[in-house]
XYZ file of C-alpha atoms in Angstrom:
638
model
C 42.717 59.512 98.692
C 42.898 56.946 96.120
C 46.639 58.015 94.954
C 47.728 58.246 98.580
C 46.410 54.629 98.974
C 48.672 53.781 96.037
C 51.659 55.509 97.469
C 51.219 53.716 100.585
C 50.958 50.321 98.766
C 53.985 50.879 96.621
C 55.993 51.989 99.614
C 54.529 48.832 101.395
C 55.610 46.666 98.655
C 59.114 48.009 98.746
C 59.678 47.762 102.331
C 58.384 44.026 102.142
C 60.948 43.605 99.076
C 63.870 45.111 101.021
C 62.958 42.709 104.006
C 64.408 40.093 101.598
C 67.408 42.066 100.799
C 71.004 41.706 102.134
C 70.876 44.506 104.969
C 73.871 46.846 104.162
C 74.392 50.316 105.867
C 76.871 53.020 104.020
C 78.389 56.007 105.192
C 77.554 58.921 102.774
C 79.881 61.875 103.337
C 78.716 65.122 101.596
C 80.224 68.660 101.449
C 77.843 70.739 103.203
C 77.201 73.878 100.722
C 77.729 72.076 97.536
C 74.531 72.648 95.865
C 74.573 70.276 93.274
C 75.514 67.519 95.399
C 73.006 68.356 98.125
C 70.422 68.420 95.339
C 70.929 64.700 94.404
C 72.100 63.083 97.624
C 68.477 62.047 98.905
C 67.693 60.937 95.295
C 70.666 58.792 95.517
C 69.728 57.422 99.165
C 66.240 56.630 97.943
C 67.424 54.765 95.081
C 69.710 52.466 97.076
C 66.917 51.955 99.751
C 65.051 50.368 97.043
C 67.496 47.410 96.925
C 68.019 47.282 100.331
C 71.200 49.522 100.932
C 70.744 52.281 103.720
C 72.882 55.250 103.064
C 73.230 57.508 106.048
C 74.424 61.139 105.054
C 76.960 63.255 106.815
C 77.265 66.673 105.824
C 80.572 68.081 106.652
C 82.192 71.514 106.307
C 85.268 71.754 104.087
C 87.824 70.921 106.370
C 86.219 67.893 107.923
C 85.159 66.654 104.462
C 88.897 66.877 103.063
C 89.937 64.960 106.390
C 87.378 62.088 105.761
C 88.270 61.823 102.245
C 91.988 61.776 103.038
C 91.761 59.127 105.914
C 89.225 57.016 103.935
C 86.370 57.617 106.675
C 83.623 57.144 104.103
C 81.725 54.430 101.925
C 80.451 56.959 99.246
C 81.604 60.386 98.734
C 81.133 62.826 95.811
C 84.152 63.840 93.876
C 85.088 65.146 90.347
C 87.954 64.331 87.991
C 90.348 67.086 87.669
C 89.128 67.944 84.183
C 90.983 69.517 81.378
C 93.900 69.392 81.041
C 94.782 67.516 84.001
C 92.717 64.301 82.993
C 93.626 61.500 82.826
C 97.184 61.371 83.610
C 97.741 63.882 86.718
C 94.439 62.883 88.365
C 95.209 59.290 88.266
C 98.800 59.702 89.159
C 97.615 61.593 92.567
C 95.749 58.546 93.636
C 98.688 57.111 94.967
C 99.637 60.139 97.236
C 98.210 59.976 100.907
C 96.472 63.238 100.806
C 94.124 61.895 98.170
C 90.682 60.231 98.614
C 91.397 57.439 96.293
C 94.610 56.393 98.259
C 92.374 54.636 100.895
C 90.589 52.756 98.321
C 93.546 51.400 96.854
C 94.840 49.950 99.904
C 92.160 47.087 99.788
C 92.809 46.206 96.208
C 94.813 43.501 94.598
C 97.344 44.131 91.824
C 97.003 45.977 89.600
C 95.249 48.309 91.648
C 97.232 48.091 94.824
C 99.006 51.425 95.281
C 102.563 50.184 94.259
C 101.675 48.325 90.950
C 99.316 50.894 89.993
C 102.048 53.706 90.440
C 104.545 51.959 88.372
C 101.868 51.401 85.773
C 100.935 55.105 85.493
C 104.447 55.980 85.645
C 105.382 53.663 82.661
C 102.721 54.937 80.458
C 103.741 58.577 80.974
C 107.065 57.547 79.867
C 106.016 55.761 76.796
C 107.136 57.310 73.523
C 105.017 55.349 70.820
C 101.672 56.969 70.644
C 99.868 53.869 69.620
C 101.438 51.677 72.765
C 100.668 54.704 74.863
C 96.752 54.518 73.862
C 96.923 50.524 74.374
C 98.167 51.234 77.932
C 95.914 53.862 78.834
C 93.107 51.410 77.580
C 94.311 48.879 79.848
C 94.391 51.098 82.717
C 91.008 52.591 82.066
C 89.513 49.129 81.769
C 91.138 47.891 85.230
C 89.584 50.934 86.843
C 86.365 50.430 85.225
C 86.387 46.454 86.002
C 86.924 47.284 89.707
C 83.697 49.433 89.981
C 85.120 51.960 92.313
C 83.227 54.767 91.049
C 79.690 55.568 90.299
C 80.204 57.993 87.305
C 77.005 60.533 87.275
C 77.422 63.539 85.077
C 79.955 65.325 82.702
C 80.284 68.944 83.914
C 79.273 71.308 81.205
C 80.164 75.025 81.629
C 77.227 77.261 80.968
C 77.447 80.746 79.544
C 74.743 83.310 79.247
C 75.701 86.228 76.984
C 73.870 89.217 75.794
C 73.260 89.507 72.256
C 75.053 92.958 71.988
C 78.086 90.576 71.934
C 78.963 87.910 69.553
C 81.613 85.312 68.916
C 82.021 83.745 72.330
C 83.069 80.301 72.413
C 83.516 78.163 75.757
C 87.198 77.382 76.613
C 88.230 73.820 76.601
C 88.958 73.731 80.287
C 87.235 74.806 83.425
C 87.849 78.501 84.188
C 88.906 79.239 80.895
C 86.693 82.080 79.614
C 88.419 83.081 76.228
C 86.644 86.785 76.125
C 89.344 88.071 73.788
C 87.557 86.429 70.967
C 84.245 88.337 71.711
C 82.885 91.330 69.246
C 80.895 94.093 70.526
C 78.023 94.601 67.840
C 76.155 97.425 69.619
C 76.836 99.999 72.375
C 79.722 100.563 74.436
C 82.914 98.603 74.365
C 83.106 98.286 78.253
C 81.431 94.813 79.123
C 80.300 93.832 82.504
C 80.716 89.964 83.532
C 79.847 87.964 86.364
C 82.301 84.916 86.094
C 82.247 81.317 87.838
C 85.049 81.000 90.282
C 86.467 78.484 92.585
C 84.069 79.965 95.264
C 81.040 79.496 92.883
C 80.085 83.222 93.105
C 82.909 85.305 92.461
C 84.367 86.982 95.398
C 88.034 87.931 94.541
C 90.821 87.332 92.169
C 93.192 87.327 95.000
C 96.792 88.774 94.412
C 97.066 87.815 90.583
C 100.279 85.791 91.335
C 101.001 83.463 88.382
C 103.207 81.209 90.607
C 100.772 80.700 93.557
C 97.421 78.976 94.112
C 94.413 80.194 96.276
C 93.079 82.822 96.433
C 94.318 83.453 92.968
C 91.556 82.737 90.426
C 92.304 80.598 87.227
C 89.931 82.697 84.814
C 91.647 86.262 85.957
C 95.261 84.745 85.616
C 94.444 83.220 82.447
C 93.470 86.513 80.935
C 96.690 88.025 82.175
C 99.477 85.548 81.869
C 100.491 83.102 79.206
C 102.570 79.778 79.062
C 104.749 78.425 76.270
C 101.853 76.467 74.858
C 98.183 76.182 75.443
C 95.376 73.599 75.841
C 93.067 73.302 72.690
C 89.919 71.434 72.039
C 89.923 67.703 72.557
C 93.590 67.858 74.213
C 95.276 69.515 71.286
C 98.338 71.251 72.282
C 98.560 74.676 70.393
C 101.209 77.521 70.147
C 101.313 80.517 72.635
C 104.483 82.170 73.663
C 106.342 79.414 71.781
C 105.620 79.202 68.031
C 106.955 75.908 67.240
C 108.798 73.169 69.346
C 110.687 69.802 68.660
C 111.421 66.723 70.796
C 114.169 64.233 70.742
C 115.272 61.330 72.683
C 118.818 61.618 73.724
C 121.463 58.600 73.699
C 121.318 58.799 77.566
C 117.458 57.848 77.452
C 116.252 61.300 78.501
C 114.373 63.595 76.213
C 114.807 67.304 74.816
C 112.293 69.679 73.991
C 113.103 72.678 72.114
C 111.034 75.950 71.849
C 111.282 78.462 69.408
C 110.075 81.582 70.857
C 107.780 84.334 69.358
C 109.580 87.634 68.586
C 108.316 91.245 69.663
C 106.162 90.104 72.427
C 105.926 92.799 75.186
C 104.604 92.483 78.810
C 101.746 94.708 80.056
C 104.557 97.060 81.570
C 106.538 97.368 78.488
C 109.211 94.865 79.358
C 110.536 92.588 76.412
C 109.876 88.891 76.416
C 112.682 86.658 75.750
C 114.403 83.212 76.541
C 116.029 84.830 79.517
C 112.640 85.906 81.102
C 111.319 82.307 80.510
C 114.656 80.741 82.022
C 113.999 83.252 85.189
C 110.501 81.921 85.784
C 111.446 78.361 85.629
C 114.367 79.000 88.026
C 111.897 80.515 90.599
C 109.033 78.080 90.044
C 110.946 74.832 89.867
C 113.800 75.770 92.581
C 114.520 72.368 94.303
C 112.755 73.157 97.574
C 109.460 73.869 95.833
C 109.495 70.650 93.868
C 108.038 68.516 97.064
C 104.437 67.434 97.080
C 103.421 70.228 99.537
C 104.534 72.929 96.967
C 104.686 72.457 93.181
C 105.520 68.725 93.142
C 101.763 67.673 93.227
C 102.006 67.027 89.383
C 104.559 65.157 87.193
C 106.492 67.956 85.608
C 108.687 69.193 88.644
C 110.097 65.861 89.291
C 110.521 65.042 85.491
C 112.785 68.107 84.531
C 116.582 67.646 84.707
C 117.509 70.679 83.343
C 116.324 74.069 81.505
C 118.451 76.668 79.607
C 118.760 78.925 76.863
C 120.245 77.956 73.537
C 120.599 81.281 71.456
C 116.879 82.398 71.322
C 115.476 78.885 71.871
C 114.318 77.818 75.420
C 115.428 74.006 75.907
C 113.763 71.487 78.611
C 115.629 68.285 79.471
C 114.080 65.345 81.423
C 115.722 62.318 82.852
C 113.472 60.152 80.787
C 110.862 60.411 78.192
C 107.657 62.133 79.624
C 105.017 62.545 77.203
C 102.582 64.877 79.375
C 105.268 67.507 79.729
C 103.605 69.701 76.854
C 100.247 69.087 78.318
C 101.349 70.105 81.728
C 102.919 73.399 80.454
C 99.232 74.454 79.630
C 98.405 74.455 83.145
C 97.136 77.851 84.214
C 98.925 77.704 87.439
C 101.819 77.553 88.870
C 104.001 77.865 85.330
C 102.743 81.191 83.655
C 105.367 83.622 82.486
C 105.722 86.992 84.551
C 107.289 90.055 83.543
C 110.959 90.301 84.808
C 110.139 93.783 86.331
C 107.534 92.043 88.556
C 110.207 90.207 90.375
C 111.660 92.125 93.254
C 115.142 92.498 91.770
C 114.060 92.342 88.179
C 115.847 89.826 85.898
C 118.703 89.398 88.389
C 116.254 88.093 91.317
C 117.439 85.165 93.062
C 115.369 82.270 93.283
C 116.834 81.232 96.312
C 116.863 84.421 98.671
C 114.033 86.178 96.788
C 111.716 83.501 95.321
C 108.512 84.462 93.550
C 106.578 82.014 95.739
C 103.898 83.597 97.850
C 105.550 85.653 100.921
C 103.091 83.481 103.177
C 104.971 80.454 102.419
C 108.204 81.441 104.127
C 111.299 79.858 104.015
C 111.256 76.404 102.679
C 114.050 73.584 102.695
C 114.164 70.822 100.341
C 115.299 67.072 100.566
C 118.570 67.955 99.323
C 119.166 70.769 102.244
C 118.603 73.658 99.878
C 116.615 76.468 100.983
C 114.338 79.161 99.525
C 112.868 82.287 100.844
C 109.359 83.394 99.355
C 108.855 86.940 98.820
C 106.035 87.071 96.531
C 105.910 89.516 93.276
C 105.452 93.197 93.048
C 102.804 93.638 90.190
C 100.525 91.637 87.898
C 102.167 91.810 84.582
C 101.851 89.238 81.852
C 101.697 89.175 77.961
C 98.146 88.202 77.829
C 95.271 89.742 76.100
C 93.939 91.617 78.978
C 95.970 93.605 81.737
C 94.753 94.480 85.299
C 93.463 97.899 85.914
C 92.085 98.284 89.334
C 90.115 96.921 91.979
C 87.419 98.096 94.122
C 87.580 96.323 97.742
C 84.652 96.096 100.077
C 84.573 98.550 103.151
C 84.315 95.935 105.582
C 86.084 92.920 103.958
C 89.583 93.259 102.380
C 89.043 90.015 100.802
C 86.087 90.895 98.849
C 86.327 92.661 95.498
C 83.418 94.727 94.804
C 84.437 95.193 91.314
C 87.710 94.549 89.257
C 88.494 96.116 86.082
C 90.768 94.594 83.269
C 91.724 96.610 79.980
C 92.741 95.194 76.432
C 96.230 94.693 75.521
C 96.890 96.986 72.763
C 100.204 95.311 72.174
C 98.637 91.724 72.263
C 100.567 89.500 69.788
C 97.452 87.655 69.016
C 95.596 90.996 68.046
C 94.058 93.521 70.323
C 90.633 92.213 71.780
C 87.590 94.348 70.467
C 86.480 94.658 74.133
C 88.127 97.925 75.760
C 87.370 97.014 79.274
C 85.874 94.187 81.369
C 84.219 94.933 84.446
C 84.092 91.744 86.871
C 81.312 92.410 89.501
C 80.506 90.685 92.684
C 77.003 89.687 93.431
C 76.015 88.182 96.883
C 73.479 85.692 95.500
C 72.250 84.011 92.131
C 68.969 85.739 92.318
C 71.181 89.185 92.398
C 72.990 87.935 89.274
C 69.877 87.161 87.090
C 68.224 90.371 88.221
C 71.383 92.286 87.043
C 71.540 90.157 83.741
C 67.660 90.969 82.984
C 68.174 94.644 83.651
C 70.937 95.185 81.471
C 73.460 95.877 84.316
C 75.453 92.613 83.292
C 76.381 91.642 79.925
C 77.409 88.050 80.290
C 77.532 85.331 83.030
C 80.276 82.979 82.046
C 80.961 79.927 84.325
C 79.257 77.125 86.521
C 78.007 77.956 89.993
C 76.721 81.741 88.999
C 73.123 81.068 87.987
C 70.541 78.317 89.219
C 70.163 75.564 86.643
C 66.591 76.403 86.440
C 67.277 80.020 85.638
C 69.738 78.948 82.835
C 66.972 76.772 81.553
C 64.375 79.673 81.408
C 66.909 81.953 79.564
C 67.405 79.729 76.876
C 64.200 80.871 75.647
C 65.049 84.517 75.759
C 65.271 86.707 72.652
C 68.005 88.745 74.369
C 70.421 86.258 75.219
C 72.544 83.335 73.823
C 73.064 80.269 76.284
C 75.796 78.253 75.516
C 77.269 75.139 77.077
C 80.787 73.620 76.622
C 81.723 70.085 76.002
C 81.682 68.093 79.233
C 85.209 69.199 80.997
C 85.110 66.821 84.022
C 82.950 64.175 85.465
C 81.087 64.126 88.719
C 81.441 60.785 90.220
C 80.805 59.005 93.804
C 84.003 57.186 95.012
C 83.193 53.996 96.596
C 85.403 53.160 99.503
C 83.735 49.555 99.890
C 85.307 46.308 100.170
C 82.494 44.040 98.469
C 82.473 44.401 94.669
C 78.960 43.183 94.702
C 77.745 46.048 96.906
C 79.604 48.374 94.656
C 77.952 47.047 91.590
C 74.589 47.346 93.360
C 75.299 50.949 93.760
C 76.064 51.532 90.205
C 72.853 49.515 88.936
C 70.373 50.861 91.665
C 71.009 54.570 90.531
C 69.041 55.797 87.417
C 71.060 59.274 86.590
C 69.131 60.450 83.668
C 65.886 61.577 85.465
C 67.654 62.666 88.535
C 69.839 64.980 86.655
C 66.684 66.376 84.763
C 64.793 66.754 87.783
C 67.499 68.285 90.293
C 70.054 69.987 87.819
C 67.702 71.160 85.131
C 68.932 68.632 82.454
C 72.122 70.682 81.941
C 74.553 68.072 82.614
C 74.830 64.867 80.821
C 74.686 61.289 82.331
C 78.001 59.715 82.057
C 78.863 55.786 82.295
C 82.653 56.247 82.545
C 85.231 58.061 84.704
C 86.820 60.285 82.287
C 84.982 62.501 79.686
C 85.529 61.240 76.337
C 87.359 64.377 75.105
C 90.285 63.866 77.723
C 93.524 62.454 75.910
C 93.450 58.466 75.433
C 89.867 58.339 77.116
C 87.792 58.058 74.122
C 87.455 54.173 74.592
C 84.753 51.743 74.843
C 84.787 50.291 78.217
C 82.635 46.870 79.012
C 80.839 45.584 80.683
C 78.353 48.515 81.062
C 77.664 49.443 84.617
C 74.626 51.259 83.878
C 71.309 51.475 85.613
C 69.610 48.198 85.663
C 67.400 47.488 88.705
C 67.018 43.718 87.905
C 71.008 43.351 88.201
C 70.882 45.246 91.482
C 68.006 43.222 92.882
C 69.667 39.834 91.852
C 72.909 40.767 93.402
C 71.435 42.134 96.885
C 67.948 40.808 97.036
C 68.290 37.187 95.528
C 65.050 35.826 97.234
C 62.906 38.895 96.072
C 64.396 38.428 92.676
C 63.733 34.665 92.394
C 59.991 35.675 92.931
C 59.981 38.281 90.365
C 61.698 36.028 87.875
C 58.681 33.592 87.818
C 56.863 36.659 85.976
C 57.098 36.671 82.319
C 57.245 39.493 80.116
C 53.548 38.791 79.355
C 52.450 38.742 82.990
C 54.253 42.061 83.281
C 52.434 43.454 80.691
C 48.833 42.132 81.970
C 49.902 43.293 85.458
C 50.675 46.921 83.785
C 47.218 46.652 81.713
C 45.026 45.345 84.839
C 46.489 48.168 86.924
C 45.510 50.763 84.212
C 42.136 49.096 83.829
C 41.629 49.389 87.722
C 42.317 53.104 87.896
C 39.962 53.881 84.870
C 37.366 51.651 86.421
C 37.757 53.600 89.629
C 37.472 56.983 87.971
C 34.707 56.015 85.822
C 32.847 54.976 89.042
C 33.347 58.183 90.784
C 32.223 59.984 87.812
C 28.915 57.922 87.440
C 28.155 58.193 91.285
C 28.303 61.811 91.005
C 25.995 62.037 88.063
C 23.468 59.759 90.002
C 23.629 61.971 93.176
C 23.019 64.863 91.013
C 19.912 62.927 89.162
C 18.346 61.979 92.798
C 19.000 65.583 93.811
C 16.673 66.545 90.903
C 19.862 68.513 88.978
C 20.419 66.041 85.999
C 23.231 66.515 84.156
C 21.791 65.771 80.678
C 18.311 65.699 79.301
C 16.442 62.770 79.166
C 17.479 60.489 76.070
C 14.748 59.802 73.494
C 14.818 58.175 70.287
C 12.106 57.387 67.741
C 13.305 53.758 67.473
C 13.064 53.152 71.090
C 10.021 53.442 73.033
C 11.057 53.714 76.443
C 13.362 56.360 77.992
C 16.830 55.117 79.093
C 16.833 55.280 82.702
C 19.432 54.765 85.515
C 18.387 52.315 88.025
C 18.724 52.860 91.833
C 21.970 52.176 93.329
C 22.001 49.311 95.342
C 24.351 48.591 98.369
C 25.899 45.055 97.991
C 24.779 43.350 101.134
C 27.388 40.535 100.892
C 29.939 43.372 100.999
C 28.140 44.886 104.259
C 27.684 41.328 105.930
C 31.424 40.561 105.608
C 32.541 43.836 107.065
C 34.406 44.973 103.845
C 35.805 48.372 104.055
C 34.836 48.692 100.328
C 30.866 49.385 99.370
C 30.189 47.513 96.009
C 28.213 49.730 93.554
C 25.960 48.185 90.967
C 25.078 50.383 88.003
C 22.388 49.510 85.370
C 20.936 51.118 82.325
C 17.313 49.764 81.763
C 15.493 50.587 78.218
C 12.435 49.691 79.825
C 12.203 45.831 78.073
C 12.330 43.113 80.676
C 14.704 40.526 79.025
């Protein structure tokens, strides 16, 4: 009862305080079914209510959610950066396109964050040749975004993995859905390994058609096992060799840039076809055919627009851009759409026309570009790449053709990087997180790799198991709340009002890490110190939105605050002691003393408890509190 009264008093105090705040209502859009967002949505609303901001949540299905983001029909909305290797340049460049959530946000901002100026700024940094100048410009861009407080950064997403100890050597990949199991060694038992991977759908459902030149429902992780690009994305954004063993860059006299790639020799595809420059050129001809460079197809990132020409010069593959474009190598690491497919998987082999029989998904049909040229999409014949694992088989659900019950991948004995120790990987479908955990504990599963497969609490519990290694990647992307709110002071209130650490610990099992900036520090050019710090600060939030209540609060000194806390603690202790003493007295009166009478040879008289007397003054005044007087008598009247 006492605790309930304290809670009610606290709630009443908050309500009274918020009555002196500026009343602001915010439209909070949440994707229905997104577990982590739903888990903390009410915590965010409660924190905002403390400072007078009323957030009303709308839970929307995927299509409605996307529409709200694109049209700007929101004040607050959960979002994520695109993560490695897309951050920061591809993500930021997308803000100036109408089908992205930030587009509506920028419409209300002055330069340099208005759409036109911002687009020019990002384009200029992308063509900057000097790395030092490039870093300085990125620091300016990130500082400008930070100063406008258009995001509430929440946490950095770390990719969890739970690996049985009969396997060793697994290290999380540097980007989401990068599961480098080729490095795993089997130290005990069968060389066949069962895995439940994190997918775009959370729990795995299907690998899709395994087409390297398409998008959903193709899964990143499986395409990444099968196909490779010229280069790959390494830790901290380092560009590493893949099918190209070395490369050089040169600024031409006409202002453009030339990239020359020296390709690996002796590499073969899973179907036995030879890898060479002609095959690379064929893949580029199909993926970057002019009609496919538009924003509705492959033109969502910068590379298609930057390319001017590509060709083979002997055994070397050469790319030319119209102007310097520093993200080119980084964008060649993307898992889609530019990974190298075997020539035998094109419908007419090495001579397949990119215009009449393009490798783009057949469901895309015929596409006409701005230049009037047309491509007809016919898809591919088979999944065949040069990666460490090859596709073997799939078992489709009896009632749902879009559901893979099991997909089997085999090691590539001809892999240029060395044959993996694992012979076969069986990817299994599970309906629920609970079934995944059950299979893991029973030994049916060897590993769970990726986010969205196990509940955060389950991962926490498994950290103490002797049977598994629980690993987490460095943050690969940041979860944020985008704020489409005109008043910057209200945006600052939101940022200062939310104490992220305890929320993440309570709702997400403490797996994720609180962040204070838009991008992970591991993203290229993003390890910068942005000021001022827009972190949790309730006093600042109150000062901004509840100036009257804050003025009253400011009259309290630190000493008064300390005394108040000590007084409250003393009051609680007094109540507890009173209850305890009353209980003992009642026992005494009932003839059931809790303790034997105290005697002491130095004290003649026995220590006694005086009768409890009701405070007549409290009774007469109608007080709801009965005062209790407790006296200890030693027999001497002083």
